[in-house]
CSV table of C-alpha atoms in Angstrom, one decimal:
chain,number,residue,atom,x,y,z
A,978,MET,CA,5.9,-22.2,-12.0
A,979,ASN,CA,3.8,-24.5,-9.8
A,980,GLU,CA,2.5,-27.2,-12.1
A,981,ASN,CA,-1.0,-26.7,-10.7
A,982,ASN,CA,-0.9,-23.0,-11.1
A,983,PRO,CA,-1.1,-21.2,-14.5
A,984,PHE,CA,0.3,-18.0,-13.1
A,985,PRO,CA,4.1,-17.7,-13.9
A,986,TYR,CA,5.2,-15.5,-10.9
A,987,SER,CA,4.4,-18.0,-8.2
A,988,LEU,CA,5.8,-21.0,-6.4
A,989,SER,CA,2.7,-21.6,-4.4
A,990,ASN,CA,-1.1,-21.7,-4.9
A,991,LYS,CA,-1.2,-17.9,-5.3
A,992,ARG,CA,-2.4,-16.7,-8.6
A,993,TYR,CA,-1.1,-13.3,-8.3
A,994,HIS,CA,2.4,-11.7,-7.9
A,995,THR,CA,2.9,-11.7,-4.2
A,996,TRP,CA,5.3,-9.4,-2.3
A,997,ASP,CA,6.8,-12.5,-0.6
A,998,TYR,CA,7.6,-14.1,-4.0
A,999,HIS,CA,9.1,-10.9,-5.4
A,1000,LEU,CA,11.4,-10.4,-2.4
A,1001,LYS,CA,12.6,-14.0,-2.3
A,1002,GLU,CA,13.4,-13.8,-6.0
A,1003,LYS,CA,15.2,-10.6,-5.6
A,1004,PHE,CA,17.1,-11.1,-2.3
A,1005,GLY,CA,17.3,-14.9,-2.2
A,1006,GLY,CA,15.3,-15.3,1.0
A,1007,LYS,CA,12.5,-13.9,3.1
A,1008,VAL,CA,12.5,-10.1,3.8
A,1009,PHE,CA,10.5,-8.4,6.5
A,1010,LYS,CA,9.1,-4.8,6.5
A,1011,VAL,CA,9.6,-2.9,9.7
A,1012,SER,CA,7.1,-0.1,10.2
A,1013,LEU,CA,8.3,3.2,11.5
A,1014,ASP,CA,6.8,6.5,12.6
A,1015,GLY,CA,9.2,9.2,11.5
A,1016,GLY,CA,7.2,12.0,13.3
A,1017,PHE,CA,6.2,13.6,10.0
A,1018,SER,CA,3.0,15.7,9.6
A,1019,CYS,CA,0.9,15.9,6.4
A,1020,PRO,CA,-0.1,18.8,4.1
A,1021,ASN,CA,-3.7,17.6,4.4
A,1022,ILE,CA,-3.6,18.0,8.2
A,1023,ASP,CA,-1.6,21.2,8.8
A,1024,GLY,CA,-3.6,23.4,6.5
A,1025,THR,CA,-1.3,23.5,3.5
A,1026,LYS,CA,-3.8,21.4,1.5
A,1027,GLY,CA,-6.5,20.9,4.1
A,1028,ARG,CA,-7.2,20.2,7.7
A,1029,GLY,CA,-8.3,17.1,9.6
A,1030,GLY,CA,-6.7,14.7,7.1
A,1031,CYS,CA,-8.6,12.1,5.0
A,1032,THR,CA,-11.8,11.1,6.6
A,1033,TYR,CA,-10.7,7.5,7.2
A,1034,CYS,CA,-7.2,8.4,8.6
A,1035,ALA,CA,-6.4,7.5,12.2
A,1036,TYR,CA,-3.0,9.2,12.0
A,1037,SER,CA,-4.6,12.7,12.0
A,1038,PHE,CA,-5.5,12.4,15.7
A,1039,LYS,CA,-3.2,9.7,17.0
A,1040,ARG,CA,0.5,10.4,16.8
A,1041,GLN,CA,3.7,9.2,18.4
A,1042,SER,CA,7.1,10.8,18.7
A,1043,ALA,CA,9.7,9.6,16.2
A,1044,GLY,CA,12.2,9.3,19.0
A,1045,ASP,CA,15.4,7.5,18.2
A,1046,LEU,CA,14.6,5.9,14.8
A,1047,ALA,CA,17.4,3.4,15.0
A,1048,LEU,CA,16.0,2.3,18.3
A,1049,GLN,CA,12.5,2.1,16.9
A,1050,PHE,CA,13.8,0.0,14.1
A,1051,ARG,CA,15.6,-2.4,16.5
A,1052,GLN,CA,12.5,-2.8,18.6
A,1053,GLY,CA,10.6,-3.7,15.5
A,1054,VAL,CA,13.2,-6.3,14.5
A,1055,GLU,CA,13.1,-7.8,18.1
A,1056,ALA,CA,9.3,-8.1,17.8
A,1057,LEU,CA,9.7,-9.9,14.4
A,1058,HIS,CA,12.2,-12.3,15.8
A,1059,ARG,CA,9.7,-13.4,18.4
A,1060,LYS,CA,7.6,-14.7,15.6
A,1061,TRP,CA,10.2,-15.4,12.9
A,1062,PRO,CA,13.5,-16.1,14.6
A,1063,GLU,CA,15.1,-16.8,11.2
A,1064,ALA,CA,14.6,-13.2,10.0
A,1065,ARG,CA,17.8,-11.6,8.8
A,1066,GLN,CA,16.8,-9.1,6.0
A,1067,TYR,CA,14.7,-6.0,6.5
A,1068,ILE,CA,13.1,-3.1,4.7
A,1069,PRO,CA,12.4,-0.1,7.0
A,1070,TYR,CA,8.9,1.3,6.2
A,1071,PHE,CA,8.2,5.0,6.9
A,1072,GLN,CA,4.5,4.5,7.2
A,1073,ALA,CA,2.7,7.1,9.4
A,1074,ASN,CA,1.5,10.3,7.6
A,1075,THR,CA,3.5,11.9,4.8
A,1076,ASN,CA,7.1,10.8,4.9
A,1077,THR,CA,8.6,13.3,2.4
A,1078,TYR,CA,7.0,16.3,4.0
A,1079,ALA,CA,10.1,17.9,5.5
A,1080,PRO,CA,13.4,19.5,4.3
A,1081,VAL,CA,15.8,17.2,2.6
A,1082,SER,CA,18.3,17.6,5.5
A,1083,GLU,CA,15.7,16.1,7.8
A,1084,LEU,CA,14.8,13.3,5.4
A,1085,ARG,CA,18.4,12.4,4.9
A,1086,GLU,CA,19.0,12.3,8.7
A,1087,LYS,CA,16.0,10.1,9.3
A,1088,TYR,CA,16.3,7.7,6.4
A,1089,GLU,CA,20.0,7.1,6.7
A,1090,ALA,CA,19.7,6.4,10.4
A,1091,VAL,CA,17.9,3.2,9.6
A,1092,LEU,CA,19.7,2.4,6.3
A,1093,ALA,CA,22.8,2.0,8.3
A,1094,GLU,CA,21.3,-0.8,10.5
A,1095,PRO,CA,22.4,-4.4,10.0
A,1096,GLY,CA,20.4,-6.5,7.6
A,1097,VAL,CA,18.7,-3.6,5.9
A,1098,VAL,CA,18.3,-4.2,2.2
A,1099,GLY,CA,16.0,-1.4,1.1
A,1100,LEU,CA,13.7,1.4,2.1
A,1101,SER,CA,10.0,2.0,1.7
A,1102,ILE,CA,8.6,5.5,2.0
A,1103,ALA,CA,4.8,6.3,2.2
A,1104,THR,CA,3.9,9.8,0.9
A,1105,ARG,CA,1.5,11.9,-1.2
A,1106,VAL,CA,2.0,13.3,-4.7
A,1107,ASP,CA,1.6,16.8,-3.3
A,1108,ALA,CA,4.7,16.4,-1.1
A,1109,LEU,CA,7.3,15.7,-3.8
A,1110,PRO,CA,9.1,19.0,-4.6
A,1111,GLU,CA,12.1,19.0,-6.9
A,1112,GLU,CA,14.7,18.8,-4.2
A,1113,VAL,CA,13.0,15.8,-2.6
A,1114,LEU,CA,12.7,14.1,-5.9
A,1115,ASN,CA,16.4,14.6,-6.5
A,1116,TYR,CA,17.2,13.1,-3.1
A,1117,LEU,CA,14.9,10.1,-3.8
A,1118,GLU,CA,16.7,9.6,-7.1
A,1119,GLU,CA,20.0,9.6,-5.2
A,1120,LEU,CA,18.6,7.0,-2.7
A,1121,ASN,CA,17.3,4.8,-5.5
A,1122,ARG,CA,20.9,4.5,-6.8
A,1123,GLN,CA,22.1,3.4,-3.3
A,1124,THR,CA,19.4,0.9,-2.2
A,1125,TYR,CA,16.2,-0.9,-3.1
A,1126,LEU,CA,13.8,2.0,-2.8
A,1127,ILE,CA,10.0,2.0,-3.1
A,1128,VAL,CA,7.9,5.2,-2.9
A,1129,GLU,CA,4.4,4.4,-1.8
A,1130,LEU,CA,1.6,6.8,-2.9
A,1131,GLY,CA,-1.9,6.8,-1.5
A,1132,LEU,CA,-4.4,7.2,-4.3
A,1133,GLN,CA,-7.3,5.3,-2.8
A,1134,SER,CA,-9.6,6.0,-5.8
A,1135,ALA,CA,-9.2,7.4,-9.3
A,1136,HIS,CA,-12.5,9.1,-9.0
A,1137,ASP,CA,-12.4,12.8,-8.1
A,1138,ASP,CA,-15.9,12.8,-6.6
A,1139,THR,CA,-14.7,10.2,-4.1
A,1140,ALA,CA,-11.5,12.1,-3.4
A,1141,GLY,CA,-13.6,15.1,-2.5
A,1142,ARG,CA,-15.9,13.1,-0.3
A,1143,ILE,CA,-13.0,11.6,1.7
A,1144,ASN,CA,-11.1,15.0,1.9
A,1145,ARG,CA,-8.2,13.6,-0.1
A,1146,GLY,CA,-6.8,17.0,-0.8
A,1147,HIS,CA,-5.7,16.4,-4.4
A,1148,ASP,CA,-7.3,15.1,-7.6
A,1149,TYR,CA,-6.4,12.3,-10.1
A,1150,LYS,CA,-4.6,14.8,-12.4
A,1151,ALA,CA,-2.2,15.7,-9.6
A,1152,PHE,CA,-1.7,12.0,-8.9
A,1153,LEU,CA,-0.7,11.4,-12.6
A,1154,GLU,CA,1.7,14.3,-12.5
A,1155,GLY,CA,3.4,12.8,-9.4
A,1156,ILE,CA,3.6,9.4,-11.1
A,1157,GLN,CA,5.3,11.0,-14.1
A,1158,LYS,CA,7.9,12.8,-12.0
A,1159,LEU,CA,8.8,9.6,-10.2
A,1160,SER,CA,8.9,7.4,-13.2
A,1161,GLU,CA,11.0,9.9,-15.1
A,1162,ARG,CA,13.6,9.3,-12.4
A,1163,ARG,CA,13.1,5.5,-12.6
A,1164,ILE,CA,12.0,5.4,-8.9
A,1165,PRO,CA,9.8,2.3,-8.2
A,1166,ILE,CA,6.3,3.2,-7.2
A,1167,CYS,CA,3.7,1.4,-5.1
A,1168,VAL,CA,0.1,2.7,-5.2
A,1169,HIS,CA,-2.4,2.2,-2.5
A,1170,ILE,CA,-6.1,1.8,-3.2
A,1171,ILE,CA,-9.1,1.3,-0.9
A,1172,ASN,CA,-12.2,-0.8,-1.8
A,1173,GLY,CA,-15.5,0.1,-0.1
A,1174,LEU,CA,-15.1,3.9,0.0
A,1175,PRO,CA,-18.4,5.8,0.5
A,1176,GLY,CA,-20.4,6.3,-2.7
A,1177,GLU,CA,-18.4,3.8,-4.7
A,1178,ASN,CA,-19.8,0.7,-6.4
A,1179,ARG,CA,-18.0,-2.3,-7.8
A,1180,GLU,CA,-17.6,-0.8,-11.3
A,1181,MET,CA,-15.9,2.3,-9.9
A,1182,MET,CA,-13.4,0.3,-7.8
A,1183,VAL,CA,-12.6,-1.9,-10.8
A,1184,GLU,CA,-12.2,1.2,-13.0
A,1185,THR,CA,-9.6,2.6,-10.6
A,1186,VAL,CA,-7.4,-0.5,-11.3
A,1187,ARG,CA,-8.2,-0.4,-15.0
A,1188,ARG,CA,-6.6,3.1,-15.1
A,1189,LEU,CA,-3.7,2.0,-12.9
A,1190,SER,CA,-3.0,-0.9,-15.1
A,1191,GLN,CA,-1.8,1.5,-17.8
A,1192,LEU,CA,0.7,3.3,-15.5
A,1193,PRO,CA,4.4,2.4,-14.7
A,1194,LEU,CA,3.8,0.8,-11.3
A,1195,HIS,CA,6.1,-1.6,-9.5
A,1196,CYS,CA,3.7,-2.6,-6.8
A,1197,ILE,CA,0.1,-2.1,-5.6
A,1198,LYS,CA,-1.6,-2.4,-2.3
A,1199,ILE,CA,-5.3,-3.3,-2.3
A,1200,HIS,CA,-7.0,-2.3,1.0
A,1201,LEU,CA,-10.4,-2.8,2.4
A,1202,LEU,CA,-11.9,0.3,4.0
A,1203,HIS,CA,-11.7,0.0,7.7
A,1204,VAL,CA,-14.0,2.2,9.8
A,1205,ILE,CA,-11.9,3.2,12.7
A,1206,LYS,CA,-13.1,4.7,16.0
A,1207,GLY,CA,-12.5,8.4,16.3
A,1208,THR,CA,-12.3,9.2,12.6
A,1209,LYS,CA,-14.7,11.4,10.6
A,1210,LEU,CA,-15.6,8.4,8.5
A,1211,ALA,CA,-16.7,6.6,11.7
A,1212,GLU,CA,-19.2,9.4,12.4
A,1213,GLU,CA,-20.6,9.1,8.9
A,1214,PHE,CA,-20.9,5.3,9.2
A,1215,LEU,CA,-22.6,5.5,12.6
A,1216,ARG,CA,-25.1,8.0,11.1
A,1217,GLY,CA,-25.9,5.5,8.4
A,1218,GLU,CA,-24.5,7.5,5.5
A,1219,PHE,CA,-22.8,4.4,3.9
A,1220,GLU,CA,-22.7,0.7,4.4
A,1221,GLU,CA,-19.7,-1.6,5.0
A,1222,MET,CA,-18.6,-3.8,2.2
A,1223,ALA,CA,-19.7,-7.5,2.4
A,1224,LEU,CA,-17.0,-10.2,2.3
A,1225,THR,CA,-18.3,-11.8,-0.9
A,1226,ASP,CA,-18.4,-8.4,-2.7
A,1227,TYR,CA,-14.9,-7.6,-1.5
A,1228,VAL,CA,-13.5,-10.9,-2.7
A,1229,GLU,CA,-15.2,-10.7,-6.1
A,1230,THR,CA,-14.0,-7.1,-6.6
A,1231,VAL,CA,-10.4,-7.9,-5.7
A,1232,CYS,CA,-10.4,-10.8,-8.2
A,1233,ASP,CA,-11.8,-8.5,-10.9
A,1234,GLN,CA,-9.0,-6.0,-10.1
A,1235,LEU,CA,-6.3,-8.7,-10.1
A,1236,GLU,CA,-7.4,-9.9,-13.5
A,1237,LEU,CA,-6.8,-6.4,-15.0
A,1238,LEU,CA,-3.3,-5.8,-13.5
A,1239,PRO,CA,-0.2,-6.6,-15.6
A,1240,PRO,CA,1.3,-9.9,-14.3
A,1241,GLU,CA,4.6,-8.1,-13.5
A,1242,VAL,CA,3.1,-5.7,-11.0
A,1243,VAL,CA,3.8,-6.9,-7.4
A,1244,VAL,CA,0.7,-7.2,-5.2
A,1245,GLN,CA,1.9,-6.2,-1.7
A,1246,ARG,CA,-1.5,-6.6,-0.2
A,1247,VAL,CA,-5.0,-7.9,-1.0
A,1248,THR,CA,-6.5,-6.9,2.3
A,1249,GLY,CA,-5.4,-5.0,5.4
A,1250,ASP,CA,-4.9,-5.4,9.2
A,1251,GLY,CA,-7.3,-3.7,11.6
A,1252,LEU,CA,-6.8,-3.4,15.3
A,1253,ARG,CA,-9.6,-5.2,17.1
A,1254,GLU,CA,-9.9,-2.6,19.8
A,1255,SER,CA,-10.3,0.3,17.3
A,1256,LEU,CA,-12.2,-1.3,14.4
A,1257,ILE,CA,-15.9,-0.6,14.1
A,1258,ALA,CA,-16.5,-2.3,10.7
A,1259,PRO,CA,-16.2,-4.7,8.9
A,1260,GLN,CA,-15.6,-7.1,11.7
A,1261,TRP,CA,-15.1,-9.9,9.2
A,1262,SER,CA,-11.9,-8.2,8.1
A,1263,LEU,CA,-10.3,-9.3,11.4
A,1264,LYS,CA,-10.0,-12.8,9.9
A,1265,LYS,CA,-7.3,-11.8,7.4
A,1266,PHE,CA,-6.4,-15.3,6.3
A,1267,VAL,CA,-10.0,-16.2,5.7
A,1268,VAL,CA,-10.2,-13.2,3.3
A,1269,MET,CA,-7.0,-14.2,1.6
A,1270,ASN,CA,-8.1,-17.8,1.3
A,1271,GLU,CA,-11.5,-16.7,-0.2
A,1272,ILE,CA,-9.6,-14.7,-2.9
A,1273,ASP,CA,-7.5,-17.8,-3.7
A,1274,LYS,CA,-10.6,-19.9,-3.9
A,1275,GLU,CA,-12.5,-17.4,-6.2
A,1276,LEU,CA,-9.6,-17.2,-8.6
A,1277,ARG,CA,-9.5,-21.0,-8.8
A,1278,ARG,CA,-13.2,-21.1,-9.3
A,1279,ARG,CA,-13.0,-18.7,-12.2
A,1280,ASP,CA,-9.9,-20.5,-13.5
A,1281,SER,CA,-8.3,-17.0,-13.5
A,1282,TRP,CA,-5.2,-15.2,-12.4
A,1283,GLN,CA,-3.5,-11.8,-12.3
A,1284,GLY,CA,-3.4,-10.3,-15.7
A,1285,LYS,CA,-5.8,-12.7,-17.4
A,1286,CYS,CA,-7.8,-9.7,-18.7
A,1287,TYR,CA,-5.0,-7.2,-18.9
A,1288,GLN,CA,-4.9,-5.2,-22.1
A,1289,GLN,CA,-2.2,-2.6,-22.8
A,1290,LYS,CA,-3.5,0.4,-24.6
Protein backbone atom coordinates (compact mmCIF):
# COMPACT_ATOMS: atom_id res chain seq x y z
CA MET A 1 0.00 0.00 0.00
CA ASN A 2 1.14 3.55 -0.76
CA GLU A 3 1.54 5.29 2.60
CA ASN A 4 -0.41 8.31 1.30
CA ASN A 5 -3.24 6.18 -0.09
CA PRO A 6 -5.76 4.34 2.13
CA PHE A 7 -6.79 1.96 -0.69
CA PRO A 8 -5.02 -1.41 -0.36
CA TYR A 9 -4.88 -2.45 -4.04
CA SER A 10 -2.60 0.33 -5.23
CA LEU A 11 1.05 1.26 -5.50
CA SER A 12 0.29 4.75 -6.84
CA ASN A 13 -2.11 7.61 -6.20
CA LYS A 14 -5.07 5.64 -7.61
CA ARG A 15 -7.79 4.96 -5.08
CA TYR A 16 -9.36 2.20 -7.12
CA HIS A 17 -8.26 -1.25 -8.26
CA THR A 18 -6.70 -0.50 -11.62
CA TRP A 19 -6.22 -2.98 -14.45
CA ASP A 20 -2.53 -2.09 -14.59
CA TYR A 21 -2.06 -2.90 -10.89
CA HIS A 22 -3.91 -6.20 -11.24
CA LEU A 23 -1.88 -7.35 -14.25
CA LYS A 24 1.45 -6.41 -12.69
CA GLU A 25 0.53 -8.32 -9.54
CA LYS A 26 -0.57 -11.37 -11.53
CA PHE A 27 2.09 -11.48 -14.27
CA GLY A 28 4.99 -9.68 -12.63
CA GLY A 29 5.14 -6.89 -15.20
CA LYS A 30 3.16 -4.73 -17.56
CA VAL A 31 0.70 -6.50 -19.88
CA PHE A 32 -0.85 -4.93 -22.97
CA LYS A 33 -4.22 -5.61 -24.55
CA VAL A 34 -4.17 -5.98 -28.34
CA SER A 35 -7.58 -5.24 -29.89
CA LEU A 36 -8.73 -7.54 -32.69
CA ASP A 37 -11.67 -7.68 -35.09
CA GLY A 38 -12.60 -11.33 -35.53
CA GLY A 39 -15.13 -10.60 -38.27
CA PHE A 40 -18.09 -11.67 -36.11
CA SER A 41 -21.62 -10.38 -36.53
CA CYS A 42 -24.16 -9.75 -33.74
CA PRO A 43 -27.61 -11.17 -32.94
CA ASN A 44 -28.79 -7.58 -32.52
CA ILE A 45 -27.71 -6.72 -36.06
CA ASP A 46 -28.63 -9.73 -38.19
CA GLY A 47 -32.25 -10.00 -37.07
CA THR A 48 -31.91 -12.83 -34.53
CA LYS A 49 -32.59 -10.38 -31.68
CA GLY A 50 -32.95 -7.15 -33.61
CA ARG A 51 -31.63 -5.07 -36.47
CA GLY A 52 -29.40 -2.04 -36.57
CA GLY A 53 -27.59 -2.85 -33.34
CA CYS A 54 -27.56 -0.70 -30.22
CA THR A 55 -28.22 2.94 -31.05
CA TYR A 56 -24.73 4.04 -29.93
CA CYS A 57 -22.84 1.27 -31.74
CA ALA A 58 -20.50 2.20 -34.57
CA TYR A 59 -19.72 -1.43 -35.40
CA SER A 60 -23.22 -1.92 -36.84
CA PHE A 61 -22.24 0.07 -39.92
CA LYS A 62 -18.43 0.01 -39.96
CA ARG A 63 -16.82 -3.39 -40.39
CA GLN A 64 -13.49 -4.77 -41.38
CA SER A 65 -12.51 -8.23 -42.52
CA ALA A 66 -10.98 -10.44 -39.86
CA GLY A 67 -8.28 -11.40 -42.34
CA ASP A 68 -5.32 -13.25 -40.90
CA LEU A 69 -5.82 -12.89 -37.13
CA ALA A 70 -2.24 -13.80 -36.30
CA LEU A 71 -1.09 -11.06 -38.68
CA GLN A 72 -3.61 -8.63 -37.22
CA PHE A 73 -2.25 -9.41 -33.76
CA ARG A 74 1.39 -8.93 -34.84
CA GLN A 75 0.54 -5.60 -36.41
CA GLY A 76 -1.08 -4.55 -33.13
CA VAL A 77 2.04 -5.60 -31.22
CA GLU A 78 4.25 -3.62 -33.63
CA ALA A 79 2.12 -0.52 -33.02
CA LEU A 80 2.47 -1.01 -29.25
CA HIS A 81 6.24 -1.35 -29.54
CA ARG A 82 6.49 2.07 -31.17
CA LYS A 83 5.14 3.58 -27.96
CA TRP A 84 6.27 0.97 -25.42
CA PRO A 85 9.40 -0.78 -26.74
CA GLU A 86 9.63 -2.79 -23.52
CA ALA A 87 6.28 -4.56 -24.11
CA ARG A 88 6.64 -8.34 -23.87
CA GLN A 89 3.31 -9.69 -22.53
CA TYR A 90 -0.03 -9.43 -24.31
CA ILE A 91 -3.72 -10.26 -24.02
CA PRO A 92 -5.49 -10.49 -27.40
CA TYR A 93 -8.87 -8.75 -27.11
CA PHE A 94 -11.66 -9.81 -29.46
CA GLN A 95 -13.50 -6.50 -29.32
CA ALA A 96 -15.70 -5.79 -32.34
CA ASN A 97 -19.31 -6.98 -32.21
CA THR A 98 -20.26 -10.31 -30.56
CA ASN A 99 -17.26 -12.59 -30.37
CA THR A 100 -18.98 -15.83 -29.33
CA TYR A 101 -21.60 -15.57 -32.09
CA ALA A 102 -20.36 -18.44 -34.24
CA PRO A 103 -19.99 -22.23 -34.16
CA VAL A 104 -17.42 -23.53 -31.67
CA SER A 105 -15.27 -24.79 -34.54
CA GLU A 106 -14.90 -21.21 -35.81
CA LEU A 107 -14.29 -19.84 -32.33
CA ARG A 108 -11.61 -22.44 -31.69
CA GLU A 109 -9.84 -21.63 -34.96
CA LYS A 110 -9.83 -17.87 -34.34
CA TYR A 111 -9.01 -17.84 -30.63
CA GLU A 112 -6.24 -20.40 -30.86
CA ALA A 113 -4.61 -18.63 -33.81
CA VAL A 114 -3.65 -15.80 -31.45
CA LEU A 115 -3.18 -17.82 -28.27
CA ALA A 116 -0.23 -19.49 -30.03
CA GLU A 117 1.55 -16.15 -30.58
CA PRO A 118 4.70 -15.37 -28.53
CA GLY A 119 4.12 -13.38 -25.36
CA VAL A 120 0.39 -14.08 -25.12
CA VAL A 121 -0.61 -14.62 -21.47
CA GLY A 122 -4.40 -14.58 -21.72
CA LEU A 123 -7.48 -13.89 -23.81
CA SER A 124 -10.31 -11.38 -23.54
CA ILE A 125 -13.59 -11.92 -25.39
CA ALA A 126 -16.33 -9.30 -25.72
CA THR A 127 -19.81 -10.73 -26.16
CA ARG A 128 -23.47 -10.61 -25.15
CA VAL A 129 -25.41 -12.79 -22.73
CA ASP A 130 -27.72 -13.89 -25.55
CA ALA A 131 -24.80 -15.42 -27.46
CA LEU A 132 -23.71 -17.99 -24.89
CA PRO A 133 -25.27 -21.34 -25.82
CA GLU A 134 -24.26 -24.45 -23.88
CA GLU A 135 -21.62 -25.61 -26.38
CA VAL A 136 -19.95 -22.19 -26.32
CA LEU A 137 -20.01 -22.10 -22.52
CA ASN A 138 -18.37 -25.52 -22.45
CA TYR A 139 -15.61 -24.31 -24.77
CA LEU A 140 -15.08 -21.18 -22.69
CA GLU A 141 -14.77 -23.37 -19.61
CA GLU A 142 -12.11 -25.38 -21.42
CA LEU A 143 -10.25 -22.19 -22.40
CA ASN A 144 -10.40 -20.93 -18.85
CA ARG A 145 -8.44 -23.99 -17.72
CA GLN A 146 -5.78 -23.29 -20.36
CA THR A 147 -5.20 -19.56 -20.05
CA TYR A 148 -6.14 -16.36 -18.24
CA LEU A 149 -9.59 -15.79 -19.72
CA ILE A 150 -11.97 -12.87 -19.30
CA VAL A 151 -15.43 -12.79 -20.88
CA GLU A 152 -16.58 -9.19 -21.30
CA LEU A 153 -20.33 -8.57 -21.23
CA GLY A 154 -21.95 -5.36 -22.39
CA LEU A 155 -24.73 -4.47 -19.97
CA GLN A 156 -24.57 -0.65 -20.26
CA SER A 157 -27.50 -0.16 -17.83
CA ALA A 158 -29.46 -2.28 -15.37
CA HIS A 159 -32.66 -0.41 -16.27
CA ASP A 160 -34.93 -2.11 -18.79
CA ASP A 161 -36.48 1.18 -19.95
CA THR A 162 -33.00 2.34 -20.96
CA ALA A 163 -32.24 -1.00 -22.62
CA GLY A 164 -35.37 -0.60 -24.73
CA ARG A 165 -34.54 2.96 -25.68
CA ILE A 166 -31.03 2.06 -26.88
CA ASN A 167 -32.26 -1.10 -28.65
CA ARG A 168 -30.12 -3.36 -26.45
CA GLY A 169 -32.03 -6.48 -27.46
CA HIS A 170 -32.21 -8.15 -24.02
CA ASP A 171 -33.32 -7.23 -20.52
CA TYR A 172 -31.64 -7.27 -17.11
CA LYS A 173 -33.12 -10.68 -16.26
CA ALA A 174 -31.36 -12.20 -19.29
CA PHE A 175 -28.13 -10.52 -18.17
CA LEU A 176 -28.40 -12.10 -14.71
CA GLU A 177 -29.00 -15.51 -16.29
CA GLY A 178 -25.84 -15.09 -18.38
CA ILE A 179 -23.82 -14.07 -15.32
CA GLN A 180 -25.02 -17.17 -13.51
CA LYS A 181 -24.05 -19.49 -16.37
CA LEU A 182 -20.53 -18.07 -16.53
CA SER A 183 -19.98 -17.91 -12.78
CA GLU A 184 -21.13 -21.54 -12.36
CA ARG A 185 -18.20 -22.44 -14.62
CA ARG A 186 -15.86 -20.09 -12.70
CA ILE A 187 -15.22 -18.03 -15.83
CA PRO A 188 -14.01 -14.50 -14.95
CA ILE A 189 -16.47 -11.80 -16.01
CA CYS A 190 -15.96 -8.16 -16.95
CA VAL A 191 -19.10 -6.01 -17.26
CA HIS A 192 -19.31 -2.84 -19.33
CA ILE A 193 -21.56 0.05 -18.29
CA ILE A 194 -22.15 3.43 -19.94
CA ASN A 195 -22.81 6.66 -18.06
CA GLY A 196 -24.84 9.37 -19.80
CA LEU A 197 -27.32 7.20 -21.70
CA PRO A 198 -30.51 8.98 -22.86
CA GLY A 199 -33.13 9.26 -20.14
CA GLU A 200 -30.84 8.32 -17.27
CA ASN A 201 -30.08 10.51 -14.27
CA ARG A 202 -27.26 10.16 -11.78
CA GLU A 203 -29.32 8.04 -9.38
CA MET A 204 -30.05 5.51 -12.15
CA MET A 205 -26.39 5.25 -13.13
CA VAL A 206 -25.35 4.71 -9.53
CA GLU A 207 -28.12 2.14 -9.06
CA THR A 208 -26.69 0.09 -11.94
CA VAL A 209 -23.40 -0.24 -10.05
CA ARG A 210 -25.17 -0.86 -6.76
CA ARG A 211 -26.80 -3.93 -8.36
CA LEU A 212 -23.55 -5.04 -9.99
CA SER A 213 -21.74 -4.80 -6.64
CA GLN A 214 -23.71 -7.87 -5.48
CA LEU A 215 -22.68 -10.03 -8.45
CA PRO A 216 -19.58 -12.25 -8.92
CA LEU A 217 -17.60 -9.86 -11.14
CA HIS A 218 -13.88 -9.96 -11.79
CA CYS A 219 -13.71 -6.62 -13.62
CA ILE A 220 -15.80 -3.64 -14.65
CA LYS A 221 -15.40 -1.06 -17.40
CA ILE A 222 -17.02 2.32 -16.81
CA HIS A 223 -17.58 4.18 -20.07
CA LEU A 224 -18.81 7.63 -20.94
CA LEU A 225 -21.45 7.74 -23.66
CA HIS A 226 -19.79 8.87 -26.89
CA VAL A 227 -22.03 10.28 -29.59
CA ILE A 228 -20.47 8.94 -32.78
CA LYS A 229 -21.15 10.16 -36.30
CA GLY A 230 -23.42 7.90 -38.33
CA THR A 231 -25.14 6.19 -35.39
CA LYS A 232 -28.85 6.35 -34.58
CA LEU A 233 -27.86 7.91 -31.27
CA ALA A 234 -26.17 10.76 -33.16
CA GLU A 235 -29.44 11.47 -35.00
CA GLU A 236 -31.29 11.64 -31.67
CA PHE A 237 -28.65 13.93 -30.19
CA LEU A 238 -28.67 16.30 -33.15
CA ARG A 239 -32.48 16.50 -32.89
CA GLY A 240 -32.05 17.63 -29.28
CA GLU A 241 -33.64 14.53 -27.74
CA PHE A 242 -31.00 14.29 -25.00
CA GLU A 243 -28.00 16.26 -23.73
CA GLU A 244 -24.40 15.25 -23.31
CA MET A 245 -23.09 14.63 -19.82
CA ALA A 246 -21.00 17.42 -18.29
CA LEU A 247 -17.48 16.65 -17.08
CA THR A 248 -18.24 17.50 -13.43
CA ASP A 249 -21.36 15.31 -13.45
CA TYR A 250 -19.43 12.44 -14.98
CA VAL A 251 -16.59 12.68 -12.46
CA GLU A 252 -18.94 12.79 -9.48
CA THR A 253 -21.01 9.88 -10.83
CA VAL A 254 -17.94 7.69 -11.37
CA CYS A 255 -16.73 8.41 -7.85
CA ASP A 256 -20.16 7.50 -6.46
CA GLN A 257 -19.98 4.24 -8.41
CA LEU A 258 -16.44 3.40 -7.31
CA GLU A 259 -17.43 3.85 -3.68
CA LEU A 260 -20.05 1.11 -4.08
CA LEU A 261 -17.85 -1.50 -5.76
CA PRO A 262 -16.12 -4.26 -3.77
CA PRO A 263 -12.42 -3.37 -3.44
CA GLU A 264 -11.41 -6.63 -5.14
CA VAL A 265 -13.23 -5.85 -8.40
CA VAL A 266 -10.73 -4.71 -11.02
CA VAL A 267 -11.60 -1.43 -12.73
CA GLN A 268 -10.36 -1.73 -16.28
CA ARG A 269 -11.64 1.70 -17.33
CA VAL A 270 -13.07 4.85 -15.79
CA THR A 271 -13.53 6.56 -19.15
CA GLY A 272 -13.15 5.70 -22.82
CA ASP A 273 -11.30 6.70 -25.96
CA GLY A 274 -13.12 8.46 -28.77
CA LEU A 275 -11.73 9.11 -32.24
CA ARG A 276 -11.54 12.85 -32.83
CA GLU A 277 -12.72 12.59 -36.43
CA SER A 278 -15.88 10.64 -35.57
CA LEU A 279 -16.80 12.05 -32.14
CA ILE A 280 -19.67 14.53 -32.00
CA ALA A 281 -19.93 14.84 -28.21
CA PRO A 282 -18.76 15.27 -25.52
CA GLN A 283 -15.65 16.95 -26.89
CA TRP A 284 -14.18 17.20 -23.40
CA SER A 285 -13.84 13.40 -23.40
CA LEU A 286 -10.95 13.67 -25.86
CA LYS A 287 -8.79 14.83 -22.93
CA LYS A 288 -8.75 11.38 -21.35
CA PHE A 289 -6.03 12.05 -18.82
CA VAL A 290 -7.79 15.21 -17.65
CA VAL A 291 -10.88 13.12 -16.92
CA MET A 292 -8.86 10.50 -15.05
CA ASN A 293 -7.03 13.16 -13.06
CA GLU A 294 -10.31 14.82 -12.09
CA ILE A 295 -11.59 11.48 -10.78
CA ASP A 296 -8.41 11.07 -8.71
CA LYS A 297 -8.80 14.62 -7.35
CA GLU A 298 -12.46 14.10 -6.45
CA LEU A 299 -11.73 10.90 -4.54
CA ARG A 300 -9.00 12.69 -2.60
CA ARG A 301 -11.32 15.64 -1.95
CA ARG A 302 -13.89 13.26 -0.50
CA ASP A 303 -11.23 11.29 1.36
CA SER A 304 -12.77 8.28 -0.37
CA TRP A 305 -11.81 5.17 -2.36
CA GLN A 306 -13.27 2.15 -4.12
CA GLY A 307 -15.44 0.16 -1.75
CA LYS A 308 -15.76 2.77 0.98
CA CYS A 309 -19.56 2.51 0.80
CA TYR A 310 -19.74 -1.13 -0.33
CA GLN A 311 -22.24 -3.25 1.56
CA GLN A 312 -22.67 -6.93 0.85
CA LYS A 313 -26.28 -8.01 1.11
